[in-house]
């Protein structure tokens, strides 16, 4: 990709398994001159970046903001002004808890050309690999995506809305605040027996799924030693995990060997 005018491609890298990349994402990763990526992007996805492309790590791990958001915005503007074809690569989908909108606003304000390539967001990819359908005619007619990132230890969430029956709640960035989230949901009327799952590293070899109830989940997660990135799924659909879990990375490896 060469040319006078620089352009920024805001690309979703999916939840981790590179097979979930879109064709457009793969095409752009192979043609990019510069790739600016976040920590959530899996190493297997980065393997698709052209060997000649410059790679810039923008960080964004919680509590470890390697580059401030304004610095990232400024970097993208500068690279595009230098005439570069830039891929801004994010985990999941760039428009879902990804600050993709903020970065595009900065580019638009400077008259920089851009495109957006959606990715499989964690809610979709991680729940699929955990065998937990987000909706099901018997269990959930709607699904909410919320962030559980707590400010000063308390989450400013619409708890009354989150405790409704017959819906699934997916919480991004909710691991640290899990005890408070479970406590608030029960305080706002959710039954302590409501099923909940926490999935770490969804769609990659280190995936772990822990299921329980609002009452016992904080302790279970502590015992299991789950770490970030983890996605929380709350609702009756979690009951389906036992019957529908299909992704066992080790078993998948063995199956793949047989198929070859
Ligand atoms: N834009 C991303 C979300 C960024 S917020 C997307 O669309 O998926 C980061 C949060 O996403 C993490 O804290 C975690 O809650 C969730 N997440 C992303 N990838 C994940 C994965 N592979 N497994 C579990 N959770 C994941």
PDB file of C-alpha atoms and ligand atoms in Angstrom:
ATOM      1  CA  UNK A   1       0.000   0.000   0.000  1.00  0.00           C
ATOM      2  CA  UNK A   2       1.759   3.127  -1.127  1.00  0.00           C
ATOM      3  CA  UNK A   3       0.422   6.502  -2.080  1.00  0.00           C
ATOM      4  CA  UNK A   4       0.651  10.117  -1.120  1.00  0.00           C
ATOM      5  CA  UNK A   5      -2.379  10.312   1.074  1.00  0.00           C
ATOM      6  CA  UNK A   6      -2.181   8.510   4.371  1.00  0.00           C
ATOM      7  CA  UNK A   7      -5.150   6.654   5.709  1.00  0.00           C
ATOM      8  CA  UNK A   8      -6.033   4.981   8.972  1.00  0.00           C
ATOM      9  CA  UNK A   9      -7.837   1.652   9.045  1.00  0.00           C
ATOM     10  CA  UNK A  10      -9.483   1.031  12.394  1.00  0.00           C
ATOM     11  CA  UNK A  11      -9.509  -2.759  12.506  1.00  0.00           C
ATOM     12  CA  UNK A  12     -11.130  -5.183  14.947  1.00  0.00           C
ATOM     13  CA  UNK A  13      -8.848  -8.108  15.767  1.00  0.00           C
ATOM     14  CA  UNK A  14     -11.501 -10.286  17.403  1.00  0.00           C
ATOM     15  CA  UNK A  15     -11.232 -12.014  20.782  1.00  0.00           C
ATOM     16  CA  UNK A  16      -8.018 -13.941  20.148  1.00  0.00           C
ATOM     17  CA  UNK A  17      -8.409 -16.888  17.792  1.00  0.00           C
ATOM     18  CA  UNK A  18      -6.955 -15.581  14.507  1.00  0.00           C
ATOM     19  CA  UNK A  19      -9.443 -17.698  12.565  1.00  0.00           C
ATOM     20  CA  UNK A  20     -12.054 -15.160  13.667  1.00  0.00           C
ATOM     21  CA  UNK A  21     -10.378 -12.301  11.786  1.00  0.00           C
ATOM     22  CA  UNK A  22     -12.338 -10.961   8.851  1.00  0.00           C
ATOM     23  CA  UNK A  23     -10.869 -11.321   5.364  1.00  0.00           C
ATOM     24  CA  UNK A  24     -10.660  -7.549   5.209  1.00  0.00           C
ATOM     25  CA  UNK A  25      -8.627  -7.453   8.427  1.00  0.00           C
ATOM     26  CA  UNK A  26      -6.159 -10.049   7.148  1.00  0.00           C
ATOM     27  CA  UNK A  27      -5.810  -8.214   3.854  1.00  0.00           C
ATOM     28  CA  UNK A  28      -5.076  -4.918   5.596  1.00  0.00           C
ATOM     29  CA  UNK A  29      -2.655  -6.449   8.122  1.00  0.00           C
ATOM     30  CA  UNK A  30      -0.648  -7.832   5.235  1.00  0.00           C
ATOM     31  CA  UNK A  31      -0.538  -4.504   3.388  1.00  0.00           C
ATOM     32  CA  UNK A  32      -0.115  -2.028   6.233  1.00  0.00           C
ATOM     33  CA  UNK A  33       3.014   0.091   6.564  1.00  0.00           C
ATOM     34  CA  UNK A  34       2.446   0.716  10.264  1.00  0.00           C
ATOM     35  CA  UNK A  35       0.346  -1.227  12.774  1.00  0.00           C
ATOM     36  CA  UNK A  36      -0.538   0.434  16.073  1.00  0.00           C
ATOM     37  CA  UNK A  37      -1.949  -2.253  18.382  1.00  0.00           C
ATOM     38  CA  UNK A  38      -3.368  -2.676  21.886  1.00  0.00           C
ATOM     39  CA  UNK A  39      -2.437  -5.293  24.473  1.00  0.00           C
ATOM     40  CA  UNK A  40      -5.682  -7.225  23.915  1.00  0.00           C
ATOM     41  CA  UNK A  41      -4.590  -8.196  20.417  1.00  0.00           C
ATOM     42  CA  UNK A  42      -3.409 -11.803  20.550  1.00  0.00           C
ATOM     43  CA  UNK A  43       0.049 -12.778  19.366  1.00  0.00           C
ATOM     44  CA  UNK A  44      -1.526 -15.197  16.882  1.00  0.00           C
ATOM     45  CA  UNK A  45      -3.358 -12.251  15.306  1.00  0.00           C
ATOM     46  CA  UNK A  46      -0.156 -10.214  15.196  1.00  0.00           C
ATOM     47  CA  UNK A  47       1.426 -13.056  13.217  1.00  0.00           C
ATOM     48  CA  UNK A  48      -0.676 -11.856  10.283  1.00  0.00           C
ATOM     49  CA  UNK A  49       1.047  -8.461  10.218  1.00  0.00           C
ATOM     50  CA  UNK A  50       3.423  -8.080   7.290  1.00  0.00           C
ATOM     51  CA  UNK A  51       7.041  -8.608   8.320  1.00  0.00           C
ATOM     52  CA  UNK A  52       7.971  -5.270   6.751  1.00  0.00           C
ATOM     53  CA  UNK A  53       5.399  -3.259   8.706  1.00  0.00           C
ATOM     54  CA  UNK A  54       6.445  -1.138  11.639  1.00  0.00           C
ATOM     55  CA  UNK A  55       4.685  -2.296  14.835  1.00  0.00           C
ATOM     56  CA  UNK A  56       3.886   0.175  17.574  1.00  0.00           C
ATOM     57  CA  UNK A  57       2.520  -1.071  20.919  1.00  0.00           C
ATOM     58  CA  UNK A  58       0.012   1.376  22.339  1.00  0.00           C
ATOM     59  CA  UNK A  59      -0.607  -0.571  25.543  1.00  0.00           C
ATOM     60  CA  UNK A  60      -3.873   0.210  27.323  1.00  0.00           C
ATOM     61  CA  UNK A  61      -3.712  -2.545  29.893  1.00  0.00           C
ATOM     62  CA  UNK A  62      -5.706  -1.437  32.909  1.00  0.00           C
ATOM     63  CA  UNK A  63      -3.503   0.619  35.267  1.00  0.00           C
ATOM     64  CA  UNK A  64      -0.712   0.545  32.696  1.00  0.00           C
ATOM     65  CA  UNK A  65      -1.601   3.057  30.030  1.00  0.00           C
ATOM     66  CA  UNK A  66       1.555   2.826  27.994  1.00  0.00           C
ATOM     67  CA  UNK A  67       0.385   5.681  25.757  1.00  0.00           C
ATOM     68  CA  UNK A  68      -2.265   8.142  26.819  1.00  0.00           C
ATOM     69  CA  UNK A  69      -5.300   8.331  24.567  1.00  0.00           C
ATOM     70  CA  UNK A  70      -4.308  11.806  23.336  1.00  0.00           C
ATOM     71  CA  UNK A  71      -0.843  10.502  22.456  1.00  0.00           C
ATOM     72  CA  UNK A  72      -2.354   7.662  20.448  1.00  0.00           C
ATOM     73  CA  UNK A  73      -4.655  10.083  18.643  1.00  0.00           C
ATOM     74  CA  UNK A  74      -1.707  12.366  17.900  1.00  0.00           C
ATOM     75  CA  UNK A  75       0.392   9.452  16.658  1.00  0.00           C
ATOM     76  CA  UNK A  76      -2.316   8.299  14.238  1.00  0.00           C
ATOM     77  CA  UNK A  77      -2.708  11.824  12.871  1.00  0.00           C
ATOM     78  CA  UNK A  78       1.044  12.213  12.411  1.00  0.00           C
ATOM     79  CA  UNK A  79       1.501   8.838  10.691  1.00  0.00           C
ATOM     80  CA  UNK A  80      -1.343   9.579   8.283  1.00  0.00           C
ATOM     81  CA  UNK A  81       0.067  13.057   7.576  1.00  0.00           C
ATOM     82  CA  UNK A  82       3.372  11.375   6.756  1.00  0.00           C
ATOM     83  CA  UNK A  83       1.467   9.511   4.053  1.00  0.00           C
ATOM     84  CA  UNK A  84       1.441   6.143   5.804  1.00  0.00           C
ATOM     85  CA  UNK A  85      -1.145   3.423   5.424  1.00  0.00           C
ATOM     86  CA  UNK A  86      -1.865   2.755   9.067  1.00  0.00           C
ATOM     87  CA  UNK A  87      -3.760  -0.076  10.699  1.00  0.00           C
ATOM     88  CA  UNK A  88      -5.028   0.777  14.153  1.00  0.00           C
ATOM     89  CA  UNK A  89      -5.595  -2.715  15.510  1.00  0.00           C
ATOM     90  CA  UNK A  90      -7.813  -3.338  18.504  1.00  0.00           C
ATOM     91  CA  UNK A  91      -9.078  -6.407  20.303  1.00  0.00           C
ATOM     92  CA  UNK A  92     -12.641  -7.471  19.560  1.00  0.00           C
ATOM     93  CA  UNK A  93     -14.657  -4.824  17.779  1.00  0.00           C
ATOM     94  CA  UNK A  94     -13.287  -1.269  17.760  1.00  0.00           C
ATOM     95  CA  UNK A  95     -16.711   0.271  18.354  1.00  0.00           C
ATOM     96  CA  UNK A  96     -17.554  -1.769  21.445  1.00  0.00           C
ATOM     97  CA  UNK A  97     -15.738  -0.528  24.554  1.00  0.00           C
ATOM     98  CA  UNK A  98     -12.760   0.125  22.325  1.00  0.00           C
ATOM     99  CA  UNK A  99     -12.540   3.917  22.167  1.00  0.00           C
ATOM    100  CA  UNK A 100     -12.636   3.545  18.403  1.00  0.00           C
ATOM    101  CA  UNK A 101     -15.136   6.373  18.152  1.00  0.00           C
ATOM    102  CA  UNK A 102     -12.854   8.747  20.051  1.00  0.00           C
ATOM    103  CA  UNK A 103      -9.917   7.960  17.799  1.00  0.00           C
ATOM    104  CA  UNK A 104     -11.991   8.508  14.673  1.00  0.00           C
ATOM    105  CA  UNK A 105     -13.264  11.833  16.013  1.00  0.00           C
ATOM    106  CA  UNK A 106      -9.658  12.962  16.376  1.00  0.00           C
ATOM    107  CA  UNK A 107      -8.887  11.867  12.808  1.00  0.00           C
ATOM    108  CA  UNK A 108     -12.038  13.472  11.417  1.00  0.00           C
ATOM    109  CA  UNK A 109     -11.206  16.741  13.141  1.00  0.00           C
ATOM    110  CA  UNK A 110      -7.876  16.791  11.289  1.00  0.00           C
ATOM    111  CA  UNK A 111      -9.354  15.786   7.940  1.00  0.00           C
ATOM    112  CA  UNK A 112      -7.599  12.390   7.913  1.00  0.00           C
ATOM    113  CA  UNK A 113      -9.199   9.657   5.791  1.00  0.00           C
ATOM    114  CA  UNK A 114     -10.232   6.505   7.619  1.00  0.00           C
ATOM    115  CA  UNK A 115     -12.111   3.236   7.332  1.00  0.00           C
ATOM    116  CA  UNK A 116     -13.541   0.906   9.960  1.00  0.00           C
ATOM    117  CA  UNK A 117     -13.313  -2.887   9.854  1.00  0.00           C
ATOM    118  CA  UNK A 118     -15.557  -4.530  12.447  1.00  0.00           C
ATOM    119  CA  UNK A 119     -14.311  -7.448  14.502  1.00  0.00           C
ATOM    120  CA  UNK A 120     -15.938 -10.210  16.514  1.00  0.00           C
ATOM    121  CA  UNK A 121     -16.593  -8.588  19.865  1.00  0.00           C
ATOM    122  CA  UNK A 122     -15.822 -10.491  23.066  1.00  0.00           C
ATOM    123  CA  UNK A 123     -19.500 -10.922  23.932  1.00  0.00           C
ATOM    124  CA  UNK A 124     -20.067 -12.775  20.708  1.00  0.00           C
ATOM    125  CA  UNK A 125     -16.755 -14.619  20.306  1.00  0.00           C
ATOM    126  CA  UNK A 126     -16.170 -15.548  23.929  1.00  0.00           C
ATOM    127  CA  UNK A 127     -19.735 -16.721  24.558  1.00  0.00           C
ATOM    128  CA  UNK A 128     -19.582 -18.866  21.406  1.00  0.00           C
ATOM    129  CA  UNK A 129     -16.354 -20.541  22.503  1.00  0.00           C
ATOM    130  CA  UNK A 130     -17.798 -21.036  25.998  1.00  0.00           C
ATOM    131  CA  UNK A 131     -20.953 -22.699  24.636  1.00  0.00           C
ATOM    132  CA  UNK A 132     -23.264 -20.047  26.095  1.00  0.00           C
ATOM    133  CA  UNK A 133     -25.809 -18.676  23.604  1.00  0.00           C
ATOM    134  CA  UNK A 134     -26.566 -15.074  24.537  1.00  0.00           C
ATOM    135  CA  UNK A 135     -30.223 -15.416  23.611  1.00  0.00           C
ATOM    136  CA  UNK A 136     -32.398 -18.514  23.658  1.00  0.00           C
ATOM    137  CA  UNK A 137     -36.172 -18.696  23.297  1.00  0.00           C
ATOM    138  CA  UNK A 138     -36.512 -20.477  26.638  1.00  0.00           C
ATOM    139  CA  UNK A 139     -34.171 -18.257  28.651  1.00  0.00           C
ATOM    140  CA  UNK A 140     -33.402 -14.781  27.320  1.00  0.00           C
ATOM    141  CA  UNK A 141     -35.135 -12.484  24.871  1.00  0.00           C
ATOM    142  CA  UNK A 142     -32.634  -9.653  25.123  1.00  0.00           C
ATOM    143  CA  UNK A 143     -29.003  -9.071  25.859  1.00  0.00           C
ATOM    144  CA  UNK A 144     -27.156  -6.096  27.357  1.00  0.00           C
ATOM    145  CA  UNK A 145     -23.480  -5.252  26.978  1.00  0.00           C
ATOM    146  CA  UNK A 146     -22.145  -3.129  29.843  1.00  0.00           C
ATOM    147  CA  UNK A 147     -18.783  -2.147  31.242  1.00  0.00           C
ATOM    148  CA  UNK A 148     -17.997  -3.197  34.788  1.00  0.00           C
ATOM    149  CA  UNK A 149     -15.009  -0.921  35.061  1.00  0.00           C
ATOM    150  CA  UNK A 150     -15.501   0.610  38.483  1.00  0.00           C
ATOM    151  CA  UNK A 151     -14.564   4.142  39.326  1.00  0.00           C
ATOM    152  CA  UNK A 152     -13.468   4.546  42.964  1.00  0.00           C
ATOM    153  CA  UNK A 153     -14.706   1.032  43.754  1.00  0.00           C
ATOM    154  CA  UNK A 154     -18.337   1.652  42.854  1.00  0.00           C
ATOM    155  CA  UNK A 155     -20.039   0.971  39.548  1.00  0.00           C
ATOM    156  CA  UNK A 156     -22.433   3.563  38.240  1.00  0.00           C
ATOM    157  CA  UNK A 157     -24.647   1.051  36.485  1.00  0.00           C
ATOM    158  CA  UNK A 158     -28.376   0.970  35.942  1.00  0.00           C
ATOM    159  CA  UNK A 159     -28.902  -1.903  38.402  1.00  0.00           C
ATOM    160  CA  UNK A 160     -32.709  -1.920  38.092  1.00  0.00           C
ATOM    161  CA  UNK A 161     -32.322  -2.568  34.409  1.00  0.00           C
ATOM    162  CA  UNK A 162     -29.653  -5.224  34.881  1.00  0.00           C
ATOM    163  CA  UNK A 163     -31.659  -7.426  37.251  1.00  0.00           C
ATOM    164  CA  UNK A 164     -34.631  -7.976  34.907  1.00  0.00           C
ATOM    165  CA  UNK A 165     -35.489 -11.625  34.199  1.00  0.00           C
ATOM    166  CA  UNK A 166     -35.345 -13.194  30.729  1.00  0.00           C
ATOM    167  CA  UNK A 167     -32.302 -11.254  29.651  1.00  0.00           C
ATOM    168  CA  UNK A 168     -28.578 -11.859  29.486  1.00  0.00           C
ATOM    169  CA  UNK A 169     -26.090  -9.328  30.815  1.00  0.00           C
ATOM    170  CA  UNK A 170     -22.567  -9.359  29.444  1.00  0.00           C
ATOM    171  CA  UNK A 171     -20.040  -7.405  31.444  1.00  0.00           C
ATOM    172  CA  UNK A 172     -16.792  -6.277  29.892  1.00  0.00           C
ATOM    173  CA  UNK A 173     -13.928  -5.348  32.230  1.00  0.00           C
ATOM    174  CA  UNK A 174     -15.896  -6.696  35.175  1.00  0.00           C
ATOM    175  CA  UNK A 175     -13.397  -8.986  36.875  1.00  0.00           C
ATOM    176  CA  UNK A 176     -11.998  -6.567  39.468  1.00  0.00           C
ATOM    177  CA  UNK A 177     -15.459  -5.353  40.388  1.00  0.00           C
ATOM    178  CA  UNK A 178     -17.119  -8.773  40.466  1.00  0.00           C
ATOM    179  CA  UNK A 179     -17.877  -8.890  44.219  1.00  0.00           C
ATOM    180  CA  UNK A 180     -19.462  -5.436  44.078  1.00  0.00           C
ATOM    181  CA  UNK A 181     -21.390  -6.279  40.913  1.00  0.00           C
ATOM    182  CA  UNK A 182     -22.837  -9.493  42.403  1.00  0.00           C
ATOM    183  CA  UNK A 183     -23.646  -7.674  45.645  1.00  0.00           C
ATOM    184  CA  UNK A 184     -25.451  -4.842  43.862  1.00  0.00           C
ATOM    185  CA  UNK A 185     -27.433  -7.184  41.621  1.00  0.00           C
ATOM    186  CA  UNK A 186     -28.692  -9.149  44.614  1.00  0.00           C
ATOM    187  CA  UNK A 187     -29.396  -5.938  46.545  1.00  0.00           C
ATOM    188  CA  UNK A 188     -31.543  -4.797  43.592  1.00  0.00           C
ATOM    189  CA  UNK A 189     -33.603  -7.976  43.564  1.00  0.00           C
ATOM    190  CA  UNK A 190     -31.753 -10.552  41.478  1.00  0.00           C
ATOM    191  CA  UNK A 191     -32.034 -14.029  43.036  1.00  0.00           C
ATOM    192  CA  UNK A 192     -28.767 -15.221  44.612  1.00  0.00           C
ATOM    193  CA  UNK A 193     -29.171 -18.406  42.540  1.00  0.00           C
ATOM    194  CA  UNK A 194     -28.994 -16.531  39.213  1.00  0.00           C
ATOM    195  CA  UNK A 195     -26.385 -18.278  37.036  1.00  0.00           C
ATOM    196  CA  UNK A 196     -23.188 -16.479  36.105  1.00  0.00           C
ATOM    197  CA  UNK A 197     -20.089 -17.414  34.156  1.00  0.00           C
ATOM    198  CA  UNK A 198     -16.679 -15.808  33.967  1.00  0.00           C
ATOM    199  CA  UNK A 199     -14.604 -16.698  30.920  1.00  0.00           C
ATOM    200  CA  UNK A 200     -10.907 -15.949  30.842  1.00  0.00           C
ATOM    201  CA  UNK A 201      -8.961 -15.817  27.551  1.00  0.00           C
ATOM    202  CA  UNK A 202     -11.972 -16.753  25.470  1.00  0.00           C
ATOM    203  CA  UNK A 203     -11.220 -18.446  22.138  1.00  0.00           C
ATOM    204  CA  UNK A 204      -7.536 -19.128  22.785  1.00  0.00           C
ATOM    205  CA  UNK A 205      -5.634 -22.102  24.209  1.00  0.00           C
ATOM    206  CA  UNK A 206      -5.668 -20.771  27.770  1.00  0.00           C
ATOM    207  CA  UNK A 207      -9.470 -20.336  27.866  1.00  0.00           C
ATOM    208  CA  UNK A 208     -11.046 -21.092  31.241  1.00  0.00           C
ATOM    209  CA  UNK A 209     -14.727 -21.033  32.113  1.00  0.00           C
ATOM    210  CA  UNK A 210     -15.958 -20.821  35.693  1.00  0.00           C
ATOM    211  CA  UNK A 211     -19.696 -21.018  36.363  1.00  0.00           C
ATOM    212  CA  UNK A 212     -21.648 -20.426  39.543  1.00  0.00           C
ATOM    213  CA  UNK A 213     -24.302 -18.181  41.022  1.00  0.00           C
ATOM    214  CA  UNK A 214     -24.376 -14.543  42.043  1.00  0.00           C
ATOM    215  CA  UNK A 215     -23.977 -15.739  45.634  1.00  0.00           C
ATOM    216  CA  UNK A 216     -20.906 -17.922  45.218  1.00  0.00           C
ATOM    217  CA  UNK A 217     -19.133 -16.524  42.143  1.00  0.00           C
ATOM    218  CA  UNK A 218     -16.782 -14.001  43.775  1.00  0.00           C
ATOM    219  CA  UNK A 219     -15.310 -16.768  45.946  1.00  0.00           C
ATOM    220  CA  UNK A 220     -15.122 -19.233  43.037  1.00  0.00           C
ATOM    221  CA  UNK A 221     -13.301 -16.731  40.843  1.00  0.00           C
ATOM    222  CA  UNK A 222     -10.872 -16.018  43.647  1.00  0.00           C
ATOM    223  CA  UNK A 223     -10.230 -19.731  44.168  1.00  0.00           C
ATOM    224  CA  UNK A 224      -9.737 -20.300  40.457  1.00  0.00           C
ATOM    225  CA  UNK A 225      -7.315 -17.370  40.237  1.00  0.00           C
ATOM    226  CA  UNK A 226      -8.867 -15.974  37.072  1.00  0.00           C
ATOM    227  CA  UNK A 227      -7.152 -12.985  35.525  1.00  0.00           C
ATOM    228  CA  UNK A 228      -7.805 -10.434  32.820  1.00  0.00           C
ATOM    229  CA  UNK A 229      -9.074 -10.487  30.128  1.00  0.00           C
ATOM    230  CA  UNK A 230     -12.198 -12.092  31.478  1.00  0.00           C
ATOM    231  CA  UNK A 231     -15.773 -11.667  30.375  1.00  0.00           C
ATOM    232  CA  UNK A 232     -18.741 -12.047  32.723  1.00  0.00           C
ATOM    233  CA  UNK A 233     -22.044 -13.471  31.481  1.00  0.00           C
ATOM    234  CA  UNK A 234     -25.097 -13.370  33.741  1.00  0.00           C
ATOM    235  CA  UNK A 235     -28.453 -15.025  33.136  1.00  0.00           C
ATOM    236  CA  UNK A 236     -30.277 -18.301  32.723  1.00  0.00           C
ATOM    237  CA  UNK A 237     -28.467 -19.010  29.428  1.00  0.00           C
ATOM    238  CA  UNK A 238     -25.365 -19.854  31.472  1.00  0.00           C
ATOM    239  CA  UNK A 239     -27.106 -23.139  32.384  1.00  0.00           C
ATOM    240  CA  UNK A 240     -26.573 -24.255  28.776  1.00  0.00           C
ATOM    241  CA  UNK A 241     -22.806 -24.259  29.168  1.00  0.00           C
ATOM    242  CA  UNK A 242     -22.664 -27.777  30.617  1.00  0.00           C
ATOM    243  CA  UNK A 243     -24.431 -29.235  27.600  1.00  0.00           C
ATOM    244  CA  UNK A 244     -23.014 -26.955  24.894  1.00  0.00           C
ATOM    245  CA  UNK A 245     -19.359 -26.447  25.842  1.00  0.00           C
ATOM    246  CA  UNK A 246     -17.422 -27.575  22.801  1.00  0.00           C
ATOM    247  CA  UNK A 247     -14.106 -25.727  22.885  1.00  0.00           C
ATOM    248  CA  UNK A 248     -11.481 -27.707  24.686  1.00  0.00           C
ATOM    249  CA  UNK A 249      -8.186 -26.391  23.321  1.00  0.00           C
ATOM    250  CA  UNK A 250      -6.291 -29.637  23.953  1.00  0.00           C
ATOM    251  CA  UNK A 251      -9.013 -31.819  22.463  1.00  0.00           C
ATOM    252  CA  UNK A 252      -9.274 -29.450  19.511  1.00  0.00           C
ATOM    253  CA  UNK A 253      -5.561 -29.855  18.899  1.00  0.00           C
ATOM    254  CA  UNK A 254      -5.899 -33.635  18.884  1.00  0.00           C
ATOM    255  CA  UNK A 255      -8.877 -33.472  16.520  1.00  0.00           C
ATOM    256  CA  UNK A 256      -6.973 -31.169  14.203  1.00  0.00           C
ATOM    257  CA  UNK A 257      -4.104 -33.643  14.096  1.00  0.00           C
ATOM    258  CA  UNK A 258      -6.457 -36.470  13.164  1.00  0.00           C
ATOM    259  CA  UNK A 259      -8.064 -34.337  10.428  1.00  0.00           C
ATOM    260  CA  UNK A 260      -4.670 -33.562   8.858  1.00  0.00           C
TER     261      UNK A 260
HETATM  262  N1  LIG B   1     -13.314  -3.873  21.969  1.00  0.00           N
HETATM  263  C1  LIG B   1     -13.261  -5.109  22.732  1.00  0.00           C
HETATM  264  C2  LIG B   1     -13.492  -4.883  24.212  1.00  0.00           C
HETATM  265  C3  LIG B   1     -12.456  -4.029  24.896  1.00  0.00           C
HETATM  266  S1  LIG B   1     -12.730  -3.893  26.614  1.00  0.00           S
HETATM  267  C4  LIG B   1     -14.290  -6.085  22.170  1.00  0.00           C
HETATM  268  O1  LIG B   1     -15.111  -5.698  21.347  1.00  0.00           O
HETATM  269  O2  LIG B   1     -14.260  -7.246  22.569  1.00  0.00           O
HETATM  270  C5  LIG B   1     -11.726  -5.196  27.250  1.00  0.00           C
HETATM  271  C6  LIG B   1     -12.576  -6.292  27.880  1.00  0.00           C
HETATM  272  O3  LIG B   1     -13.111  -7.146  26.878  1.00  0.00           O
HETATM  273  C7  LIG B   1     -11.810  -7.220  28.790  1.00  0.00           C
HETATM  274  O4  LIG B   1     -11.637  -6.662  30.059  1.00  0.00           O
HETATM  275  C8  LIG B   1     -12.727  -8.425  28.824  1.00  0.00           C
HETATM  276  O5  LIG B   1     -13.834  -8.183  29.669  1.00  0.00           O
HETATM  277  C9  LIG B   1     -13.249  -8.457  27.388  1.00  0.00           C
HETATM  278  N2  LIG B   1     -12.472  -9.373  26.537  1.00  0.00           N
HETATM  279  C10 LIG B   1     -11.878  -9.084  25.383  1.00  0.00           C
HETATM  280  N3  LIG B   1     -11.296 -10.177  24.836  1.00  0.00           N
HETATM  281  C11 LIG B   1     -11.547 -11.197  25.690  1.00  0.00           C
HETATM  282  C12 LIG B   1     -11.228 -12.587  25.692  1.00  0.00           C
HETATM  283  N4  LIG B   1     -10.537 -13.158  24.702  1.00  0.00           N
HETATM  284  N5  LIG B   1     -11.664 -13.338  26.727  1.00  0.00           N
HETATM  285  C13 LIG B   1     -12.373 -12.791  27.730  1.00  0.00           C
HETATM  286  N6  LIG B   1     -12.711 -11.477  27.784  1.00  0.00           N
HETATM  287  C14 LIG B   1     -12.306 -10.694  26.766  1.00  0.00           C
END
